[in-house]
Amino acid sequence: MEGPLDAAIESGMGKYECYEIIENKVGDLAKKFGRRLTFKAIAMGDYDDFDMLKRMVNAADDYGAHADFCLPSMTSSALGEVFTSVATSISSTQLELTDAITKKQRQVRSVNRESKSKAGQEILRVSGHDFWIYSQDQVTRKIYKEWVEMGSDNKRVYRHEYEKTVLQHPQARYVAFAKNPFGEGAERFAHRFFELAADCRTIVGKAMVAKESRLILDDSDEKARKQFTATFCKTQQLARRLAKEFNDKLRESNIDSRTPTVSFLDCSIYELYDYNLGVLSVLVEDKLDQKNWKKWNSNNGFVEGMKKAPVFSEASLRQAEMNMTRIAHFEGDVIEEGSEEEEEEDESEVGELFQGKGALVFTPFDVAQAFSHFSYLASGRKRLVCDLQGVHDEAKNVLIFSDPVIHYHNPRGYTSRKNVHGRTDHGKKGMNKFFHTHAQHCGPLCRIINRGFQKVDKCETNEPADEGDCKIS
Ligand SMILES: [Zn+2]
């Protein structure tokens, strides 16, 4: 969308009269379409009142649209860049809604969004106007339990189940689920969520977020919803386990404690028995501060600081695949097509390189990228945790992530299962893309934290299909 002010003035109305009508219209559109709406205000010419355009951009942004304000110089290259960015945004919206396997367009559930500014307000009580309220006998809360069993061949096998438990706050008798979502990812809608006291209105405990599928599921019944929530809960819990292992390794290494650690939000499943809709299964976690939300990398090769995600041709994807193992295992320079393989670098050299250097401090960016790399090796090269986003809690010096993506690929699996961790799991291709970009960011922290992983992995035989992550140390 461009130049709404032009249209307003042409219509013959007064500027300020138009202003409110247009701002409301923009808000209404964004409320309905959320992140499917691309709203670009492109300011050109000699208008001195760009505040108005900016406020319209804010109205769209408040409901989660891809909204921004550009003031390009009047050169053709600057203008070209702006229009290209509009096209890029629209095509990425189309791609996001295309099923990777069936190539069909997926449908977003039709709901109005709640504005981010409203969702950001601190409240002590909820109103029946904004929230669906369920009494505790309509609610089942389940937590993820994981344990390790020794398999017949002395291999560690991870087992899990969802265990029924009580509400979080001892005084909680009701829960409140916001009717409209305030946040919207590629996969999920995020709604405000609270536990309530016996008066059915007063909030007890922390502000939370309930997440559910944004898309209409193929068979949009209770079973599909439950499966969706269970998959995401498991993905996040797996990432949590890897984060703990990463922090242990950080502590063991000679790294300054000013380097942040990593964590993923704990999550549980709430099943809400709705008289009209049946069982709603939602993933619930603490609400993070949206204002300080950051994304350190994505599931398509994007890392923080890039203007847009890299584009891969079939040839460049093949190249990325060829180079991946070498990057992941620090085996010297990447191979350009046609060149000879380099001699392998001696692992001990890497160790010596960082000996006696004293305290090393790494940035949140370094830590996030190194964690993704670590997750691949620590999971026996079967999983890569990425799409790292959340907040940096500076008081506790920890990166708190939510909504991770895990790419799953078992090179020795009997079948190549796809989308093990949901629709954003792009398997081997996703791993290739990550390491392709990561080659430029794979630094000293990666080398320190990823020491000790054997190149040839010993847990190749009789691997159970999905469980039984094998950690090599
Ligand atoms: Zn690395």
Coordinates of C-alpha atoms and ligand atoms in Angstrom, one line a residue:
M1 CA 0.0 0.0 0.0
E2 CA 1.4 3.4 -0.9
G3 CA 0.7 7.0 -0.4
P4 CA -2.7 6.9 1.4
L5 CA -2.4 10.6 2.0
D6 CA -2.5 11.2 -1.8
A7 CA -5.9 9.4 -2.0
A8 CA -7.2 11.3 0.9
I9 CA -6.4 14.7 -0.5
E10 CA -7.7 13.8 -3.9
S11 CA -11.0 12.9 -2.4
G12 CA -11.5 16.5 -1.4
M13 CA -11.8 16.0 2.3
G14 CA -9.8 18.0 4.9
K15 CA -6.5 16.6 5.9
Y16 CA -7.3 16.1 9.5
E17 CA -10.8 14.7 8.8
C18 CA -9.2 12.1 6.5
Y19 CA -6.5 11.4 9.0
E20 CA -8.8 9.7 11.6
I21 CA -10.8 7.8 9.0
I22 CA -7.7 6.4 7.4
E23 CA -6.0 5.6 10.6
N24 CA -9.0 3.6 11.8
K25 CA -9.3 1.9 8.4
V26 CA -5.7 0.8 8.6
G27 CA -6.3 -0.4 12.1
D28 CA -9.4 -2.4 11.0
L29 CA -7.5 -4.0 8.1
A30 CA -4.6 -4.9 10.3
K31 CA -6.9 -6.3 13.0
K32 CA -8.4 -8.7 10.5
F33 CA -5.2 -9.7 8.5
G34 CA -2.5 -9.4 11.1
R35 CA 0.9 -10.4 9.7
R36 CA -0.6 -11.3 6.3
L37 CA -0.9 -7.5 5.7
T38 CA 2.1 -5.7 4.3
F39 CA 1.7 -2.0 5.0
K40 CA 4.4 0.2 3.5
A41 CA 4.1 4.0 3.8
I42 CA 6.3 5.3 1.1
A43 CA 6.8 9.1 1.5
M44 CA 7.7 11.0 -1.6
G45 CA 7.8 14.6 -2.6
D46 CA 7.6 17.6 -0.4
Y47 CA 5.0 16.8 2.3
D48 CA 6.0 18.2 5.6
D49 CA 3.5 16.2 7.5
F50 CA 5.0 12.7 7.6
D51 CA 3.8 12.3 11.2
M52 CA 0.5 11.3 9.9
L53 CA 2.0 8.5 7.7
K54 CA 4.0 7.4 10.7
R55 CA 1.0 7.1 12.9
M56 CA -0.8 5.0 10.3
V57 CA 2.2 2.7 10.2
N58 CA 2.0 2.5 14.0
A59 CA -1.7 1.6 13.8
A60 CA -0.9 -1.3 11.4
D61 CA 2.1 -2.4 13.4
D62 CA 0.0 -2.5 16.6
Y63 CA -2.0 -5.4 15.2
G64 CA 1.1 -7.3 13.9
A65 CA 1.1 -6.2 10.2
H66 CA 4.5 -6.0 8.4
A67 CA 4.4 -2.2 8.6
D68 CA 7.1 0.3 8.0
F69 CA 7.7 3.8 6.9
C70 CA 10.2 4.6 4.1
L71 CA 11.4 8.0 3.0
P72 CA 13.6 7.1 0.0
S73 CA 15.7 9.6 -1.8
M74 CA 14.4 10.3 -5.2
T75 CA 17.1 8.4 -7.0
S76 CA 15.9 5.5 -9.1
S77 CA 18.0 3.0 -7.2
A78 CA 16.6 4.1 -3.8
L79 CA 13.0 3.9 -5.2
G80 CA 13.8 0.5 -6.8
E81 CA 15.0 -0.8 -3.5
V82 CA 11.8 0.3 -1.7
F83 CA 9.5 -1.4 -4.3
T84 CA 11.6 -4.5 -4.2
S85 CA 11.2 -4.7 -0.5
V86 CA 7.4 -4.5 -0.9
A87 CA 7.5 -7.4 -3.4
T88 CA 9.8 -9.4 -1.1
S89 CA 7.4 -9.0 1.9
I90 CA 4.4 -10.1 -0.2
S91 CA 6.1 -13.1 -1.6
S92 CA 7.4 -14.2 1.8
T93 CA 3.8 -14.0 3.1
Q94 CA 2.7 -16.3 0.2
L95 CA 5.6 -18.7 0.9
E96 CA 4.7 -18.8 4.6
L97 CA 1.2 -20.0 3.8
T98 CA 2.3 -22.6 1.3
D99 CA 2.6 -26.1 2.6
A100 CA 6.1 -27.3 2.0
I101 CA 5.1 -30.8 1.0
T102 CA 1.7 -30.5 -0.7
K103 CA 2.4 -27.0 -2.1
K104 CA -1.2 -26.1 -1.2
Q105 CA -2.1 -22.7 0.3
R106 CA -2.8 -23.0 4.0
Q107 CA -5.7 -21.0 5.5
V108 CA -5.3 -18.8 8.4
R109 CA -8.1 -19.0 11.0
S110 CA -10.4 -16.0 10.8
V111 CA -10.1 -14.0 14.0
N112 CA -9.6 -10.3 14.9
R113 CA -6.3 -9.4 16.5
E114 CA -5.9 -7.7 19.9
S115 CA -3.5 -4.7 19.7
K116 CA -0.1 -5.1 21.1
S117 CA -0.5 -1.9 23.2
K118 CA -3.6 -3.3 24.8
A119 CA -2.0 -6.7 25.5
G120 CA 1.0 -4.9 27.0
Q121 CA -1.0 -3.2 29.7
E122 CA -0.7 -4.6 33.2
I123 CA -4.0 -5.6 34.6
L124 CA -5.1 -7.0 37.9
R125 CA -8.6 -8.2 36.9
V126 CA -10.0 -9.6 33.7
S127 CA -13.3 -8.7 32.0
G128 CA -15.7 -11.2 30.4
H129 CA -15.8 -9.0 27.4
D130 CA -12.2 -9.7 26.5
F131 CA -11.7 -13.2 27.9
W132 CA -13.3 -16.6 27.8
I133 CA -13.3 -17.9 31.4
Y134 CA -13.2 -21.6 32.3
S135 CA -13.7 -23.1 35.8
Q136 CA -11.1 -25.5 37.1
D137 CA -13.3 -28.5 36.5
Q138 CA -13.3 -27.6 32.8
V139 CA -9.5 -27.4 32.7
T140 CA -6.8 -30.1 32.6
R141 CA -3.2 -29.0 33.0
K142 CA -0.4 -31.3 31.8
I143 CA 3.3 -31.0 32.2
Y144 CA 6.0 -32.7 30.1
K145 CA 8.0 -35.4 31.9
E146 CA 11.1 -36.9 30.5
W147 CA 13.4 -39.6 31.7
V148 CA 16.3 -41.7 30.5
E149 CA 16.3 -45.5 30.2
M150 CA 19.2 -47.7 29.4
G151 CA 18.4 -49.6 26.2
S152 CA 19.5 -53.3 25.7
D153 CA 22.8 -52.2 24.0
N154 CA 23.6 -49.7 26.9
K155 CA 22.4 -46.7 24.9
R156 CA 20.6 -43.9 26.6
V157 CA 17.0 -43.7 25.5
Y158 CA 14.8 -40.7 26.3
R159 CA 11.2 -41.4 27.1
H160 CA 8.5 -38.8 27.8
E161 CA 4.9 -38.4 28.8
Y162 CA 2.4 -35.6 29.5
E163 CA 1.5 -35.9 33.2
K164 CA -1.7 -34.4 34.6
T165 CA -1.2 -31.9 37.4
V166 CA -2.8 -29.0 39.3
L167 CA -3.1 -25.3 38.2
Q168 CA 0.0 -23.3 38.9
H169 CA -1.2 -20.9 41.6
P170 CA -2.5 -22.5 44.8
Q171 CA -5.4 -20.1 44.9
A172 CA -6.3 -20.5 41.2
R173 CA -9.9 -21.7 40.6
Y174 CA -10.5 -20.4 37.0
V175 CA -8.4 -19.6 34.0
A176 CA -8.9 -16.7 31.5
F177 CA -8.1 -17.1 27.8
A178 CA -8.2 -13.9 25.7
K179 CA -10.7 -14.1 22.9
N180 CA -8.4 -12.4 20.4
P181 CA -4.7 -13.1 19.9
F182 CA -2.2 -10.2 20.3
G183 CA 0.7 -12.1 18.7
E184 CA 1.1 -14.0 15.6
G185 CA 3.9 -16.3 14.4
A186 CA 4.1 -18.3 11.2
E187 CA 2.5 -21.2 13.1
R188 CA 0.8 -19.9 16.1
F189 CA -1.5 -17.3 17.6
A190 CA -0.5 -16.0 21.0
H191 CA -3.3 -15.1 23.4
R192 CA -3.1 -13.5 26.9
F193 CA -3.7 -16.1 29.5
F194 CA -4.2 -15.9 33.3
E195 CA -5.2 -18.0 36.3
L196 CA -8.0 -16.5 38.4
A197 CA -9.1 -16.6 42.0
A198 CA -12.4 -17.9 43.3
D199 CA -14.2 -14.5 42.4
C200 CA -13.6 -15.5 38.7
R201 CA -12.1 -12.0 37.9
T202 CA -8.9 -11.4 40.0
I203 CA -5.7 -12.5 38.5
V204 CA -3.4 -14.7 40.6
G205 CA 0.1 -15.6 39.6
K206 CA 2.1 -14.4 36.5
A207 CA 1.0 -13.0 33.2
M208 CA 1.1 -15.9 30.7
V209 CA 0.6 -16.6 27.0
A210 CA -1.5 -19.4 25.5
K211 CA -0.5 -20.5 22.0
E212 CA -2.5 -22.4 19.5
S213 CA -2.5 -23.2 15.8
R214 CA -2.8 -20.2 13.5
L215 CA -3.8 -22.3 10.5
I216 CA -6.8 -24.3 9.9
L217 CA -5.7 -27.9 10.6
D218 CA -6.4 -30.5 8.0
D219 CA -8.9 -32.2 10.2
S220 CA -9.6 -29.4 12.6
D221 CA -10.8 -31.6 15.4
E222 CA -9.7 -32.1 18.9
K223 CA -7.2 -34.8 18.0
A224 CA -5.3 -32.5 15.5
R225 CA -5.2 -29.7 18.0
K226 CA -3.9 -31.9 20.7
Q227 CA -1.2 -33.3 18.4
F228 CA -0.2 -29.8 17.4
T229 CA 0.2 -28.7 21.0
A230 CA 2.0 -31.8 22.0
T231 CA 4.5 -31.5 19.2
F232 CA 5.4 -27.9 20.1
C233 CA 5.6 -28.7 23.8
K234 CA 8.0 -31.5 23.1
T235 CA 10.1 -29.4 20.7
Q236 CA 10.5 -26.7 23.3
Q237 CA 11.3 -29.2 26.1
L238 CA 14.0 -30.9 23.9
A239 CA 15.5 -27.4 23.3
R240 CA 15.4 -26.9 27.1
R241 CA 17.4 -30.0 27.7
L242 CA 20.1 -29.0 25.1
A243 CA 20.2 -25.5 26.7
K244 CA 21.1 -27.1 30.0
E245 CA 23.9 -29.1 28.4
F246 CA 25.2 -26.0 26.7
N247 CA 25.3 -24.0 29.9
D248 CA 27.1 -26.9 31.7
K249 CA 29.8 -26.7 28.9
L250 CA 30.0 -22.9 29.2
R251 CA 30.7 -23.3 32.9
E252 CA 33.3 -26.0 32.4
S253 CA 35.2 -23.8 29.8
N254 CA 37.4 -20.9 30.6
I255 CA 34.8 -18.3 29.6
D256 CA 34.0 -15.2 31.5
S257 CA 30.8 -15.3 33.5
R258 CA 29.7 -12.0 31.8
T259 CA 28.9 -14.2 28.8
P260 CA 25.1 -14.9 28.9
T261 CA 23.7 -18.4 29.3
V262 CA 20.7 -19.7 27.4
S263 CA 17.3 -21.0 28.4
F264 CA 13.9 -21.8 26.9
L265 CA 10.7 -21.0 28.6
D266 CA 9.1 -23.9 30.4
C267 CA 5.7 -24.8 29.0
S268 CA 2.7 -26.8 29.9
I269 CA -0.5 -27.8 28.1
Y270 CA -3.9 -26.6 29.2
E271 CA -6.9 -28.5 27.9
L272 CA -10.0 -26.3 28.1
Y273 CA -13.4 -28.0 27.8
D274 CA -15.5 -25.5 25.9
Y275 CA -19.2 -26.1 25.7
N276 CA -19.4 -24.9 22.1
L277 CA -16.0 -25.8 20.6
G278 CA -15.1 -29.0 22.4
V279 CA -11.6 -29.4 23.8
L280 CA -9.2 -26.6 23.1
S281 CA -5.6 -27.7 23.7
V282 CA -3.2 -24.8 24.2
L283 CA 0.5 -24.4 25.1
V284 CA 1.0 -22.1 28.0
E285 CA 4.2 -20.3 29.1
D286 CA 5.2 -17.1 30.9
K287 CA 4.7 -13.9 29.1
L288 CA 8.0 -12.2 28.0
D289 CA 8.4 -8.5 27.5
Q290 CA 7.4 -7.9 23.9
K291 CA 9.1 -4.6 23.7
N292 CA 12.5 -6.1 24.1
W293 CA 11.8 -9.1 21.9
K294 CA 14.7 -10.0 19.5
K295 CA 15.4 -12.6 16.9
W296 CA 19.0 -13.9 16.7
N297 CA 18.5 -16.4 13.9
S298 CA 15.8 -18.0 11.8
N299 CA 15.0 -21.4 10.3
N300 CA 16.0 -20.3 6.7
G301 CA 19.6 -19.2 7.1
F302 CA 18.7 -15.7 8.3
V303 CA 20.8 -14.3 11.2
E304 CA 20.4 -11.0 13.1
G305 CA 21.8 -8.1 11.2
M306 CA 20.8 -9.3 7.7
K307 CA 18.4 -7.2 5.7
K308 CA 16.5 -10.3 4.6
A309 CA 16.8 -14.0 4.5
P310 CA 19.3 -15.4 2.0
V311 CA 17.8 -16.8 -1.2
F312 CA 19.0 -20.3 -2.2
S313 CA 19.0 -21.6 -5.8
E314 CA 19.1 -25.3 -6.3
A315 CA 22.8 -25.0 -7.1
S316 CA 23.6 -22.9 -4.0
L317 CA 21.7 -25.4 -1.9
R318 CA 23.7 -28.2 -3.3
Q319 CA 26.9 -26.2 -2.5
A320 CA 25.6 -25.6 1.0
E321 CA 25.0 -29.3 1.5
M322 CA 28.6 -30.2 0.3
N323 CA 30.1 -27.8 2.7
M324 CA 27.9 -28.4 5.7
T325 CA 29.9 -31.3 7.4
R326 CA 33.1 -29.4 7.1
I327 CA 31.7 -26.3 8.7
A328 CA 29.9 -28.2 11.4
H329 CA 33.1 -30.1 12.3
F330 CA 35.6 -27.2 11.8
E331 CA 37.4 -29.0 9.1
G332 CA 39.3 -26.2 7.4
D333 CA 38.2 -24.1 4.5
V334 CA 35.0 -24.7 2.7
I335 CA 35.2 -26.4 -0.6
E336 CA 34.5 -24.4 -3.7
E337 CA 33.3 -26.4 -6.6
G338 CA 36.2 -28.1 -8.4
S339 CA 38.8 -27.6 -5.7
E340 CA 40.7 -30.3 -3.8
E341 CA 39.9 -31.2 -0.2
E342 CA 42.1 -29.5 2.3
E343 CA 44.1 -31.4 4.9
E344 CA 42.1 -31.8 8.1
E345 CA 42.9 -29.4 10.8
D346 CA 44.4 -31.0 14.0
E347 CA 41.9 -30.7 16.8
S348 CA 44.6 -30.1 19.4
E349 CA 45.6 -26.9 17.6
V350 CA 42.1 -25.5 18.3
G351 CA 42.6 -26.3 22.0
E352 CA 46.0 -24.6 22.1
L353 CA 44.7 -21.5 20.4
F354 CA 42.5 -20.6 23.4
Q355 CA 44.8 -21.7 26.2
G356 CA 46.1 -19.1 28.5
K357 CA 44.1 -16.3 27.0
G358 CA 42.3 -15.6 30.3
A359 CA 38.7 -14.5 30.5
L360 CA 36.8 -14.5 27.2
V361 CA 33.5 -12.7 27.0
F362 CA 31.0 -13.4 24.3
T363 CA 28.0 -11.4 23.1
P364 CA 24.4 -12.6 23.0
F365 CA 24.7 -12.9 19.3
D366 CA 27.8 -15.2 19.6
V367 CA 26.1 -17.3 22.2
A368 CA 22.9 -17.7 20.2
Q369 CA 24.8 -18.8 17.0
A370 CA 27.1 -21.1 19.0
F371 CA 24.1 -22.7 20.7
S372 CA 22.5 -23.6 17.4
H373 CA 25.8 -25.1 16.2
F374 CA 26.1 -27.0 19.5
S375 CA 22.6 -28.4 19.3
Y376 CA 23.5 -30.2 16.1
L377 CA 26.6 -31.9 17.5
A378 CA 25.1 -32.6 21.0
S379 CA 22.1 -34.3 19.4
G380 CA 24.3 -36.7 17.5
R381 CA 23.9 -34.7 14.3
K382 CA 20.1 -35.4 14.1
R383 CA 18.7 -32.1 15.3
L384 CA 19.4 -28.4 14.9
V385 CA 17.7 -25.9 17.2
C386 CA 17.2 -22.5 15.5
D387 CA 14.8 -19.6 15.1
L388 CA 16.3 -18.4 18.3
Q389 CA 14.1 -15.5 19.6
G390 CA 13.1 -14.0 22.9
V391 CA 14.6 -11.6 25.3
H392 CA 18.0 -11.0 27.0
D393 CA 17.3 -10.8 30.7
E394 CA 20.3 -8.6 31.6
A395 CA 19.8 -8.8 35.4
K396 CA 20.2 -12.6 35.3
N397 CA 22.4 -12.5 32.2
V398 CA 20.4 -15.2 30.4
L399 CA 18.9 -15.3 26.9
I400 CA 15.3 -16.5 27.3
F401 CA 14.1 -18.1 24.1
S402 CA 10.7 -19.2 23.1
D403 CA 9.2 -20.8 19.9
P404 CA 12.3 -22.6 18.7
V405 CA 12.3 -24.5 15.5
I406 CA 14.1 -27.9 15.4
H407 CA 15.2 -29.3 12.0
Y408 CA 15.3 -33.1 12.3
H409 CA 17.2 -35.4 10.0
N410 CA 18.4 -38.8 10.8
P411 CA 21.0 -39.8 8.2
R412 CA 20.9 -43.4 9.4
G413 CA 17.2 -43.7 9.8
Y414 CA 15.4 -46.4 7.9
T415 CA 12.8 -43.9 6.7
S416 CA 13.3 -40.2 6.2
R417 CA 10.5 -38.8 8.3
K418 CA 9.6 -35.2 7.5
N419 CA 8.2 -32.5 9.8
V420 CA 9.0 -34.4 13.0
H421 CA 9.0 -31.1 14.9
G422 CA 6.0 -29.5 13.0
R423 CA 5.6 -27.6 9.8
T424 CA 8.6 -25.3 10.3
D425 CA 11.0 -28.3 10.6
H426 CA 12.8 -28.3 7.2
G427 CA 15.0 -31.3 8.0
K428 CA 18.3 -31.6 6.1
K429 CA 17.7 -28.5 3.9
G430 CA 17.1 -26.4 7.0
M431 CA 20.4 -27.6 8.5
N432 CA 22.3 -26.9 5.2
K433 CA 20.9 -23.3 5.1
F434 CA 21.9 -22.7 8.7
F435 CA 25.5 -23.8 8.3
H436 CA 25.8 -22.0 5.0
T437 CA 25.3 -18.6 6.7
H438 CA 26.9 -19.8 9.9
A439 CA 30.2 -20.2 8.2
Q440 CA 30.7 -16.5 8.5
H441 CA 29.7 -16.4 12.2
C442 CA 31.3 -19.6 13.4
G443 CA 33.9 -18.2 15.8
P444 CA 36.0 -18.9 18.9
L445 CA 33.0 -19.7 21.1
C446 CA 31.8 -22.4 18.7
R447 CA 35.2 -23.9 18.8
I448 CA 35.4 -23.9 22.5
I449 CA 31.9 -25.1 23.2
N450 CA 32.0 -27.8 20.5
R451 CA 35.2 -29.5 21.6
G452 CA 35.0 -33.1 22.5
F453 CA 32.3 -34.2 20.0
Q454 CA 33.6 -37.1 18.0
K455 CA 33.6 -36.8 14.3
V456 CA 32.5 -40.4 13.7
D457 CA 29.5 -41.1 15.8
K458 CA 29.3 -44.4 17.5
C459 CA 25.6 -44.7 18.0
E460 CA 24.8 -45.6 14.5
T461 CA 23.2 -48.9 14.8
N462 CA 19.6 -49.9 15.8
E463 CA 18.6 -46.3 16.5
P464 CA 15.0 -46.1 17.5
A465 CA 13.1 -43.9 15.1
D466 CA 12.8 -40.7 17.0
E467 CA 13.6 -41.2 20.7
G468 CA 17.0 -42.2 21.9
D469 CA 19.1 -39.2 21.2
C470 CA 22.6 -40.3 21.6
K471 CA 25.0 -37.8 23.2
I472 CA 28.6 -38.3 22.3
S473 CA 31.1 -36.9 24.8
Ligands
ZN1 ZN 29.7 -22.5 14.8

